[in-house]
CSV table of C-alpha atoms in Angstrom, one decimal:
chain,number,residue,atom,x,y,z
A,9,UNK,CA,125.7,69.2,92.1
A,10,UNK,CA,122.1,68.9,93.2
A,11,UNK,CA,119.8,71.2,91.7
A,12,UNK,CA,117.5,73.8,93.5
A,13,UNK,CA,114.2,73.2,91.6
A,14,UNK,CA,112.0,70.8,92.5
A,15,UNK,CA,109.4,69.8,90.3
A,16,UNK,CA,105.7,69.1,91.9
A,17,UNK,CA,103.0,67.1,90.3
A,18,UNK,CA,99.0,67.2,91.4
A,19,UNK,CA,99.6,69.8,94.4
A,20,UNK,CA,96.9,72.8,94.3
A,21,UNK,CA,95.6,75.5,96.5
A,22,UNK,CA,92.5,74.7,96.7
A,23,UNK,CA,91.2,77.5,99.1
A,24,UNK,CA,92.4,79.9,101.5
A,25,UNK,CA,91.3,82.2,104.4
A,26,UNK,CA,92.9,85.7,105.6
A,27,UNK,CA,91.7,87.7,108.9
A,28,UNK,CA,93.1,91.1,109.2
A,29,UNK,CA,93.5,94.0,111.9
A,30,UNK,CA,92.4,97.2,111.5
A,31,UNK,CA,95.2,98.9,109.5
A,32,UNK,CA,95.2,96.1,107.0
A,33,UNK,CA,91.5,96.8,106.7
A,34,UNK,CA,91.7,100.1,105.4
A,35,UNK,CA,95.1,99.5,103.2
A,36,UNK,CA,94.6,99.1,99.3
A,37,UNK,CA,93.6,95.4,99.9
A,38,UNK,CA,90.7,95.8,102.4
A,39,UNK,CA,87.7,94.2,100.6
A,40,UNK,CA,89.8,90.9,99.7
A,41,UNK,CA,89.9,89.8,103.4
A,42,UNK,CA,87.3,87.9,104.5
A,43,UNK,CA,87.2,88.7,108.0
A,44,UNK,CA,88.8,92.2,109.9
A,45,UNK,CA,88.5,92.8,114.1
A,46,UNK,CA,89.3,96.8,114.2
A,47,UNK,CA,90.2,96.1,117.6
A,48,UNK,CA,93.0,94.0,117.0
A,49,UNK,CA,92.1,91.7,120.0
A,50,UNK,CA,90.1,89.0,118.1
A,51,UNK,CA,88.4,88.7,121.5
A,52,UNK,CA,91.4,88.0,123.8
A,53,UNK,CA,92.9,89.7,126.6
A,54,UNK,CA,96.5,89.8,125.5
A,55,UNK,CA,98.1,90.2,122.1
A,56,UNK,CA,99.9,87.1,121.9
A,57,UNK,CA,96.7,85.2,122.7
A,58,UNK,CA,95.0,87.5,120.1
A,59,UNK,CA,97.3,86.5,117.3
A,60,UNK,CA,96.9,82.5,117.9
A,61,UNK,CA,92.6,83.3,118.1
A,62,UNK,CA,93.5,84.9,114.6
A,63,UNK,CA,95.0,81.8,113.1
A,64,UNK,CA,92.3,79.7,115.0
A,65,UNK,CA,89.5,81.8,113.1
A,66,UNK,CA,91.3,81.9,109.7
A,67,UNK,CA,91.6,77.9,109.9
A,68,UNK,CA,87.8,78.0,110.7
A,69,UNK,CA,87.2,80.3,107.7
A,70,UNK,CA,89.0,77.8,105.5
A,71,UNK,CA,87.0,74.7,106.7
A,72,UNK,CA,84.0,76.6,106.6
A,73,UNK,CA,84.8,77.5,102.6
A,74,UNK,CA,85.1,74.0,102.2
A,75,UNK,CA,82.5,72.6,103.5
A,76,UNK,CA,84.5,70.1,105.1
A,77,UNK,CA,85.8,68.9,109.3
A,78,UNK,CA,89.2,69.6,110.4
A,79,UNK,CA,89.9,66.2,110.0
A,80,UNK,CA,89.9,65.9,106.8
A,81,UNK,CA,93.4,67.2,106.5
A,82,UNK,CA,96.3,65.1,107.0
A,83,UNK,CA,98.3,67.9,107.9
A,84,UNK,CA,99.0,70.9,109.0
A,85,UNK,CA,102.5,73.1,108.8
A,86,UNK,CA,102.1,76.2,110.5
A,87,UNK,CA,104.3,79.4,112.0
A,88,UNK,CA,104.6,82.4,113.6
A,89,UNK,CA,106.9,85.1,114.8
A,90,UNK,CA,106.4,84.3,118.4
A,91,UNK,CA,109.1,82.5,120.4
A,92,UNK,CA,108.4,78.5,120.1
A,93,UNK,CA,105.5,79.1,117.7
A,94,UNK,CA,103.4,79.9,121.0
A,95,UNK,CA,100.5,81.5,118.8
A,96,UNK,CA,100.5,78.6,116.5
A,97,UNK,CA,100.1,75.6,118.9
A,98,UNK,CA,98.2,77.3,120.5
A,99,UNK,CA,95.9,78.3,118.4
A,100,UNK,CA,95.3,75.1,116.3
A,101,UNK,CA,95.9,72.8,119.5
A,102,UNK,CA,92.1,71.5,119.5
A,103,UNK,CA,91.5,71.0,115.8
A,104,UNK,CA,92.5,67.5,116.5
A,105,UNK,CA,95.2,67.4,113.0
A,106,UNK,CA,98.7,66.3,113.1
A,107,UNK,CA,100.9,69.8,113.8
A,108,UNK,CA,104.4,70.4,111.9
A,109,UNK,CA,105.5,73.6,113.9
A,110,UNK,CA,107.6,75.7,111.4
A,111,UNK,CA,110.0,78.9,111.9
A,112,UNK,CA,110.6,80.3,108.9
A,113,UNK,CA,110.2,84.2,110.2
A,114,UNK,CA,108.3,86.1,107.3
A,115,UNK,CA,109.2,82.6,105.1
A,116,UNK,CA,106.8,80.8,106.9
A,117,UNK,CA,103.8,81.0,104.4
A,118,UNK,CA,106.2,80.1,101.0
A,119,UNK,CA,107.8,77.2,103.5
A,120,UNK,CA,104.5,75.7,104.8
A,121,UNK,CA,102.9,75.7,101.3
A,122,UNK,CA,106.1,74.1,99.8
A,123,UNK,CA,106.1,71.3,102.3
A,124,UNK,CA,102.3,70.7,102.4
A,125,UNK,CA,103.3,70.3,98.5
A,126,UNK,CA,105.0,68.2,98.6
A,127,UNK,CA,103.5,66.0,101.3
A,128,UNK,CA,100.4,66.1,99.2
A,129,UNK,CA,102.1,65.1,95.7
A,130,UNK,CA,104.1,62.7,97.2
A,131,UNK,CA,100.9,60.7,98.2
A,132,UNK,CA,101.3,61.0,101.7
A,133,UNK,CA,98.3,63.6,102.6
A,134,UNK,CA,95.4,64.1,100.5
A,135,UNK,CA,94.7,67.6,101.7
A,136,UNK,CA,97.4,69.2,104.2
A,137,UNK,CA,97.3,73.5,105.6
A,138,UNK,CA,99.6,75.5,105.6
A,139,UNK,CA,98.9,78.0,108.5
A,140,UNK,CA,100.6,81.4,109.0
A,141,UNK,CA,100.2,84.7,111.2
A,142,UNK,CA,102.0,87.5,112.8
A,143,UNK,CA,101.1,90.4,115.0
A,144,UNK,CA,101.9,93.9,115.6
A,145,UNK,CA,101.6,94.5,118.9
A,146,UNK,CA,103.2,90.8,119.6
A,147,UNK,CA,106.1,91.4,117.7
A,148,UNK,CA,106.9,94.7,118.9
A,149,UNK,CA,106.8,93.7,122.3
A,150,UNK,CA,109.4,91.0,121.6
A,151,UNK,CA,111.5,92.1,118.9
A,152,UNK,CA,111.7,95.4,119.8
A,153,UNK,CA,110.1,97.6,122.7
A,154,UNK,CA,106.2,97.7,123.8
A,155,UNK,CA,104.9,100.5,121.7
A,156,UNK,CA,104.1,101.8,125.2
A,157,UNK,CA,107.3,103.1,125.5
A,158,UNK,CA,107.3,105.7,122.7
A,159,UNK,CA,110.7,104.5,120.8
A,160,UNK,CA,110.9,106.2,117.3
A,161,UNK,CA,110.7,104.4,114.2
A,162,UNK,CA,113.6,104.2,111.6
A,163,UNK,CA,113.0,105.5,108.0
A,164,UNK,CA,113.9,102.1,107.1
A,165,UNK,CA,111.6,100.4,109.3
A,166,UNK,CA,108.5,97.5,108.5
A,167,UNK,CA,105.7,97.5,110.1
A,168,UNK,CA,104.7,93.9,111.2
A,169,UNK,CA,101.1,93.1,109.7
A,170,UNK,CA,98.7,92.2,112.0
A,171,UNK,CA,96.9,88.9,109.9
A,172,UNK,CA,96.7,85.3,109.4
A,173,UNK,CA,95.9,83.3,106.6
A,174,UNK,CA,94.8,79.3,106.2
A,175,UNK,CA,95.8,77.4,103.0
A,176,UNK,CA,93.9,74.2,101.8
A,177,UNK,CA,96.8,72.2,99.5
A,178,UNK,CA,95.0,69.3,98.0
A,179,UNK,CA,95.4,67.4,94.7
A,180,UNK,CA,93.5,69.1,92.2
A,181,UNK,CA,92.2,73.1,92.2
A,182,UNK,CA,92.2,76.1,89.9
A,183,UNK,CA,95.5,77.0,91.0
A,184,UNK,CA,98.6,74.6,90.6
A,185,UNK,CA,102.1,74.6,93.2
A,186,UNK,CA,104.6,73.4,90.1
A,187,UNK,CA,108.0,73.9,91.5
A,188,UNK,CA,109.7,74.7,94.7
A,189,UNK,CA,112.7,76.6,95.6
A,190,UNK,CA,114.2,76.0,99.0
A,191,UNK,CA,116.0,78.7,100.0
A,192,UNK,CA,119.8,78.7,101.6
A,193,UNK,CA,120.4,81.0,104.7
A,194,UNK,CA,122.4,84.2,104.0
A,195,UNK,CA,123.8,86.4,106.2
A,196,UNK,CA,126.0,89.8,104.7
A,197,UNK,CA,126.7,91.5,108.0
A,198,UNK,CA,123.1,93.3,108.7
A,199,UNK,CA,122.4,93.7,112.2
A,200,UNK,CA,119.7,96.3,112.4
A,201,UNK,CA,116.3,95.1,113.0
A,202,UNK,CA,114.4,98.2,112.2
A,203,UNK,CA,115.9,97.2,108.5
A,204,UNK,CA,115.1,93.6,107.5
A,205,UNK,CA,114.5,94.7,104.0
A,206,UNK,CA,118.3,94.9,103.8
A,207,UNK,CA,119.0,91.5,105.6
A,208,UNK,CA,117.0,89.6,103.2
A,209,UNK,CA,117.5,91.1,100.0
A,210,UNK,CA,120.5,89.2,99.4
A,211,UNK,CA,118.9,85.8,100.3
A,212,UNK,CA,116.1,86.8,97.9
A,213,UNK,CA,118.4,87.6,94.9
A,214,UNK,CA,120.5,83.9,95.8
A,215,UNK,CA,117.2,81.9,95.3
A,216,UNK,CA,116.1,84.1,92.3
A,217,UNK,CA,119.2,83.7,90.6
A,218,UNK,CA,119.6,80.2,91.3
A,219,UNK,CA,116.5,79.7,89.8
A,220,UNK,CA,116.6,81.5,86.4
A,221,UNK,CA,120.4,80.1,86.2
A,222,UNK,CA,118.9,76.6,86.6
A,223,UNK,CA,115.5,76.8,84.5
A,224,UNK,CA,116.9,78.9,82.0
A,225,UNK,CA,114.0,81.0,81.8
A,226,UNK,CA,113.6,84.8,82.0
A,227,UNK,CA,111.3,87.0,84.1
A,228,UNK,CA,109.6,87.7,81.0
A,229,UNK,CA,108.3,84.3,81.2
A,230,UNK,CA,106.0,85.1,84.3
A,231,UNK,CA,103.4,87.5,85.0
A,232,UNK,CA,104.4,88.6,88.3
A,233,UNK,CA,107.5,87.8,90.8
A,234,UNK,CA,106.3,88.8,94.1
A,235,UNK,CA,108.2,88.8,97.4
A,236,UNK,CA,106.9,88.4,100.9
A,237,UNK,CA,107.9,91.6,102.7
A,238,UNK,CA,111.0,92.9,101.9
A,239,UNK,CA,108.8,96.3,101.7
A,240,UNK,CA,110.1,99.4,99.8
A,241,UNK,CA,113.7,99.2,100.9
A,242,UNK,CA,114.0,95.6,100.6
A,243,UNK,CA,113.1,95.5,97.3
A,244,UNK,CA,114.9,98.2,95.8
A,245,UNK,CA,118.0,96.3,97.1
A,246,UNK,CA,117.4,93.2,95.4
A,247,UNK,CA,116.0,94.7,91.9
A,248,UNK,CA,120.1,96.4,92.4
A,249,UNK,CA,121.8,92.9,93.0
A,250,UNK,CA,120.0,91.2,90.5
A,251,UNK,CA,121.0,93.6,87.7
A,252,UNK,CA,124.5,93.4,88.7
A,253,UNK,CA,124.2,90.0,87.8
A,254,UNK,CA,122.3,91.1,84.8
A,255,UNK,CA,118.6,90.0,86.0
A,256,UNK,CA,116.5,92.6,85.9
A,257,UNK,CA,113.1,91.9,87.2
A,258,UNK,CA,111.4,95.3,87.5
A,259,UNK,CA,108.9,95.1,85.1
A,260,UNK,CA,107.2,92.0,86.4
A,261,UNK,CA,108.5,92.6,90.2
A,262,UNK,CA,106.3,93.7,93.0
A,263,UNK,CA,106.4,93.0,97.5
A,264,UNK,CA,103.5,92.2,99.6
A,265,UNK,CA,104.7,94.5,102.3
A,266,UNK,CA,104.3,97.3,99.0
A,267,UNK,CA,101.0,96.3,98.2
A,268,UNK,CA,99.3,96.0,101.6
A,269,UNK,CA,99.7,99.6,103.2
A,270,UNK,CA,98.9,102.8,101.6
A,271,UNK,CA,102.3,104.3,102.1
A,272,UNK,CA,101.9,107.9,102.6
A,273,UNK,CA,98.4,107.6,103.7
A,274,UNK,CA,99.1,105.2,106.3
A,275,UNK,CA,102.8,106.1,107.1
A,276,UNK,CA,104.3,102.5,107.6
A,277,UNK,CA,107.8,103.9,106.5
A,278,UNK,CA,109.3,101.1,104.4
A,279,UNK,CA,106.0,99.0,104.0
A,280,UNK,CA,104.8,95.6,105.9
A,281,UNK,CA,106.3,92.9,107.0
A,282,UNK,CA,105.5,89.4,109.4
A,283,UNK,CA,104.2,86.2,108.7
A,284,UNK,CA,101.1,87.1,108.4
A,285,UNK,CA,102.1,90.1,105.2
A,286,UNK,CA,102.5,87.6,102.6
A,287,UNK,CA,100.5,85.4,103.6
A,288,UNK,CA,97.3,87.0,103.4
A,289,UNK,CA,98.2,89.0,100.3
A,290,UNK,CA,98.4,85.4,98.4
A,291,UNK,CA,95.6,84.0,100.1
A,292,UNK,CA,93.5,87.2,98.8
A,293,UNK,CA,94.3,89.4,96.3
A,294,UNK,CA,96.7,87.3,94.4
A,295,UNK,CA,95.0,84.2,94.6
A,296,UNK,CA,91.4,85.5,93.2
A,297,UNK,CA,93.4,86.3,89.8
A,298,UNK,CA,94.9,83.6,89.7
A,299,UNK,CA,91.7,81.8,90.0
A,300,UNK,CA,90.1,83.8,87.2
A,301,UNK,CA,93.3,84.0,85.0
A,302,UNK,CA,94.4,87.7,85.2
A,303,UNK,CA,97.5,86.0,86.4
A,304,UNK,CA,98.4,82.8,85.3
A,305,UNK,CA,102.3,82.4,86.3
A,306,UNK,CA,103.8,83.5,89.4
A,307,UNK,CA,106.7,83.1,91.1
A,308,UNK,CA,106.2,83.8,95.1
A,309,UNK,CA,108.9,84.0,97.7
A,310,UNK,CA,108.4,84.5,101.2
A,311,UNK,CA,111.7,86.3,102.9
A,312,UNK,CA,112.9,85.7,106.5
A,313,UNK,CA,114.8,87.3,108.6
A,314,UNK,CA,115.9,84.5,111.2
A,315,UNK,CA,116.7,86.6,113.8
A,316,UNK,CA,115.8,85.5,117.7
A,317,UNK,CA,115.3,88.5,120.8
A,318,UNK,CA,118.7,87.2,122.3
A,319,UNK,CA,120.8,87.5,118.7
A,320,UNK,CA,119.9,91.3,118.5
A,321,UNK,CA,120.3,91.6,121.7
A,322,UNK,CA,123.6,90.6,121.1
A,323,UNK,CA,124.4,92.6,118.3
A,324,UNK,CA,124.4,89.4,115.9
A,325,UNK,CA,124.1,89.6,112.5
A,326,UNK,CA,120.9,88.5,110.4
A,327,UNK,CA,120.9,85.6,108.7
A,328,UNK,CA,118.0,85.4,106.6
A,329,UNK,CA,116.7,83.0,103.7
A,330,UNK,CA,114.2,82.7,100.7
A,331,UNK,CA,112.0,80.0,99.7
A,332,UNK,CA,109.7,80.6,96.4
A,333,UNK,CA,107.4,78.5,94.7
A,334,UNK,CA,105.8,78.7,91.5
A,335,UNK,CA,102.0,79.1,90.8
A,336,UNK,CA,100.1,78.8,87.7
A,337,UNK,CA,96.6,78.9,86.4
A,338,UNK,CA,94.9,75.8,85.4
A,339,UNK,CA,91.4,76.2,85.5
A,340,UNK,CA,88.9,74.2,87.3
């Protein structure tokens, strides 16, 4: 049987970017971003065009960091919730860098950073991005209803984080991809989208368990295993499956859509969720300790719900997947 794990040699982040909205800006995490518009607009006229001027200016930020020219990436795999990737391609159309357009839903970050990865260990880029985003007021306004209309919120709902984050994968770096973790679609009969947390949990606790089954280590092993959004509901769902299969993760378990909203202060019901939540959690918070060393293993899974406007529509079910890789401190 082919195994899940994939072992990666010389792959690093190397740098990252994040650009936030305003609600990001004053959640928990504020002062790790390093650029916030409290406007949301990121100087465009519409908010699909103001999610792809978000990824444009969090690529920017990451060649700036660098000190380098969009060209000198071989690469770049990038995503968003948008139908077609419209806010990607557009977006990054005139940095003039091969484009691998990539649906993964709220995966997107874990699957771009796996495959620039592995395109960069293989031999075959010597710096690749992986490019993510998602937006509030975009995804509302396609998934859902125009926040114009008024609809109430479910108990169990996420609220999409308006962000994008740029990843630099290159050779060497402080912080190391080791292994990957592609994750297989699952679908157990969820069809509410105001409660995604439910539809991925169980894709989440099938890569999870695939992986500990096939390492044979324990979560005691890692400092941290952090998921990409499966917010408060979400994640309470997994933690329950994997103990039936006696994993229990909760001590070293946490959620980017936990971490990046202040949930009674800010109200976001079950937490964040989009493209853009766990991606610019990693690319801020958890990356500067694993730079430093307050972290030095972690196990990070991005969750997505693979859902389309015409499948709810049609009262579809939600498939939904899990890809995690593992990152570890090596110093400099």
């Amino acid at each position: 049987m082919q195994k899940r794990i994939i072992k990666i040699k010389n792959a690093s982040i190397s740098e990252a970017a994040s650009v936030v909205g305003k609600h990001e800006a004053l959640g928990p995490l504020g002062a790790c971003f390093d650029v916030c518009d409290t406007t949301d607009t990121f100087g465009a006229d519409t908010w699909e065009k103001a999610e792809s001027a978000m990824q444009k200016k969090a690529f920017n930020k990451l060649v700036d960091k660098l000190d380098t020219i969009p060209q000198s990436f071989g690469a770049m795999f990038a995503g968003d919730l948008q139908n077609q990737c419209v806010g990607s391609s557009y977006g990054l159309m005139e940095f003039d860098v091969p484009y691998f357009g990539l649906y993964g839903a709220c995966s997107t970050c874990a699957e771009g950073l796996m495959l620039a990865a592995l395109g960069v260990s293989a031999g075959y880029f010597e710096r690749a991005a992986a490019v993510t985003s998602s937006h509030y007021l975009a995804a509302e306004r396609q998934y859902r209803s125009p926040i114009e209309y008024g609809a109430q919120r479910s108990p169990t709902a996420q609220w999409t984080v308006t962000g994008a984050a740029a990843f630099s994968v290159e050779r060497k770096g402080a912080v190391a991809i080791t292994e990957a973790i592609p994750g297989i679609v699952v679908e157990k009969g969820i069809n509410d989208a105001s409660n995604m947390g439910a539809a991925m949990a169980p894709a989440a606790a099938d890569t999870i368990i695939a992986y500990f089954k096939e390492s044979g280590l324990s979560p005691r092993d890692f400092d941290l295993i952090l998921t990409g959004d499966l917010g408060y509901e979400g994640g309470s769902i997994l933690c329950e499956l994997l103990l039936c299969e006696n994993l229990d993760i909760r001590e070293r378990y946490n959620d980017c859509g936990v971490l990046i909203y202040d949930r009674i202060r800010q109200d976001k019901h079950a937490g964040g969720s989009g493209c853009g939540c766990s991606a610019v959690v990693l690319a801020s918070h958890i990356l500067q300790k694993l730079r430093v060393g307050k972290l030095k293993n972690v196990l990070f899974m991005g969750t997505g719900a693979m859902m389309s406007p015409s499948s709810i529509q049609q009262g579809l079910a939600i498939p939904a997947v899990g890809h995690m890789i593992r990152l570890e401190h090596v110093g400099v």
